[in-house]
PDB file of C-alpha atoms in Angstrom:
ATOM      1  CA  MET A 257     -18.703  32.000 -34.893  1.00  0.00           C
ATOM      2  CA  PHE A 258     -18.400  28.556 -33.266  1.00  0.00           C
ATOM      3  CA  ALA A 259     -14.873  29.248 -31.995  1.00  0.00           C
ATOM      4  CA  PHE A 260     -16.050  32.452 -30.345  1.00  0.00           C
ATOM      5  CA  SER A 261     -18.940  30.597 -28.716  1.00  0.00           C
ATOM      6  CA  ARG A 262     -16.521  27.972 -27.395  1.00  0.00           C
ATOM      7  CA  PHE A 263     -14.362  30.757 -25.967  1.00  0.00           C
ATOM      8  CA  LEU A 264     -17.362  32.264 -24.177  1.00  0.00           C
ATOM      9  CA  ILE A 265     -18.273  28.903 -22.667  1.00  0.00           C
ATOM     10  CA  TYR A 266     -14.704  28.344 -21.486  1.00  0.00           C
ATOM     11  CA  PHE A 267     -14.252  31.912 -20.252  1.00  0.00           C
ATOM     12  CA  THR A 268     -17.518  31.865 -18.309  1.00  0.00           C
ATOM     13  CA  GLU A 269     -16.792  28.497 -16.680  1.00  0.00           C
ATOM     14  CA  VAL A 270     -13.265  29.520 -15.633  1.00  0.00           C
ATOM     15  CA  ALA A 271     -14.735  32.670 -14.072  1.00  0.00           C
ATOM     16  CA  ARG A 272     -17.429  30.625 -12.279  1.00  0.00           C
ATOM     17  CA  GLN A 273     -15.077  27.949 -11.006  1.00  0.00           C
ATOM     18  CA  GLY A 274     -12.118  30.208 -10.245  1.00  0.00           C
ATOM     19  CA  SER A 275      -9.601  27.911 -11.928  1.00  0.00           C
ATOM     20  CA  LEU A 276      -8.793  26.293 -15.247  1.00  0.00           C
ATOM     21  CA  ARG A 277      -8.561  22.861 -13.628  1.00  0.00           C
ATOM     22  CA  LYS A 278     -12.020  23.025 -12.080  1.00  0.00           C
ATOM     23  CA  ALA A 279     -13.516  24.395 -15.294  1.00  0.00           C
ATOM     24  CA  SER A 280     -11.890  21.563 -17.243  1.00  0.00           C
ATOM     25  CA  GLU A 281     -13.485  18.998 -14.922  1.00  0.00           C
ATOM     26  CA  VAL A 282     -16.935  20.554 -15.358  1.00  0.00           C
ATOM     27  CA  LEU A 283     -16.608  20.912 -19.134  1.00  0.00           C
ATOM     28  CA  HIS A 284     -14.764  17.594 -19.687  1.00  0.00           C
ATOM     29  CA  VAL A 285     -12.080  19.440 -21.671  1.00  0.00           C
ATOM     30  CA  SER A 286      -8.365  19.573 -20.853  1.00  0.00           C
ATOM     31  CA  ALA A 287      -7.147  22.614 -18.926  1.00  0.00           C
ATOM     32  CA  SER A 288      -4.521  23.245 -21.598  1.00  0.00           C
ATOM     33  CA  SER A 289      -7.204  23.346 -24.300  1.00  0.00           C
ATOM     34  CA  ILE A 290      -9.184  25.918 -22.329  1.00  0.00           C
ATOM     35  CA  ASP A 291      -6.014  27.892 -21.660  1.00  0.00           C
ATOM     36  CA  ARG A 292      -5.110  27.955 -25.374  1.00  0.00           C
ATOM     37  CA  GLN A 293      -8.514  29.382 -26.292  1.00  0.00           C
ATOM     38  CA  ILE A 294      -8.256  32.077 -23.624  1.00  0.00           C
ATOM     39  CA  LEU A 295      -4.631  32.883 -24.535  1.00  0.00           C
ATOM     40  CA  ARG A 296      -5.646  33.328 -28.178  1.00  0.00           C
ATOM     41  CA  VAL A 297      -8.235  35.968 -27.260  1.00  0.00           C
ATOM     42  CA  GLU A 298      -5.850  37.617 -24.783  1.00  0.00           C
ATOM     43  CA  GLN A 299      -3.326  38.004 -27.607  1.00  0.00           C
ATOM     44  CA  GLN A 300      -5.982  39.508 -29.879  1.00  0.00           C
ATOM     45  CA  LEU A 301      -7.025  41.966 -27.166  1.00  0.00           C
ATOM     46  CA  ASP A 302      -3.414  42.517 -26.052  1.00  0.00           C
ATOM     47  CA  MET A 303      -4.400  42.157 -22.407  1.00  0.00           C
ATOM     48  CA  PRO A 304      -4.726  39.352 -19.837  1.00  0.00           C
ATOM     49  CA  LEU A 305      -8.213  38.206 -18.889  1.00  0.00           C
ATOM     50  CA  PHE A 306      -7.143  36.056 -15.926  1.00  0.00           C
ATOM     51  CA  GLU A 307      -4.198  35.773 -13.576  1.00  0.00           C
ATOM     52  CA  ARG A 308      -2.600  32.371 -13.918  1.00  0.00           C
ATOM     53  CA  HIS A 309      -1.133  30.419 -10.991  1.00  0.00           C
ATOM     54  CA  PRO A 310       0.563  26.997 -11.109  1.00  0.00           C
ATOM     55  CA  SER A 311      -2.212  25.471  -8.996  1.00  0.00           C
ATOM     56  CA  ASP A 312      -4.728  26.286 -11.768  1.00  0.00           C
ATOM     57  CA  TYR A 313      -3.312  23.455 -13.864  1.00  0.00           C
ATOM     58  CA  VAL A 314      -2.885  20.728 -11.232  1.00  0.00           C
TER      59      VAL A 314
END
């Protein structure tokens, strides 16, 4: 259940901040780590949860 809880924290913060980069700064976790968690769930659901733009990672 811990992995799912981590996903919810990451997902919620990305939604609040509007970008992976800003969420990573708030959570003190790399943007790529957050992205991997969200991508994993997107693959399980077979649908995107966020639109990704290059500026999200800078």
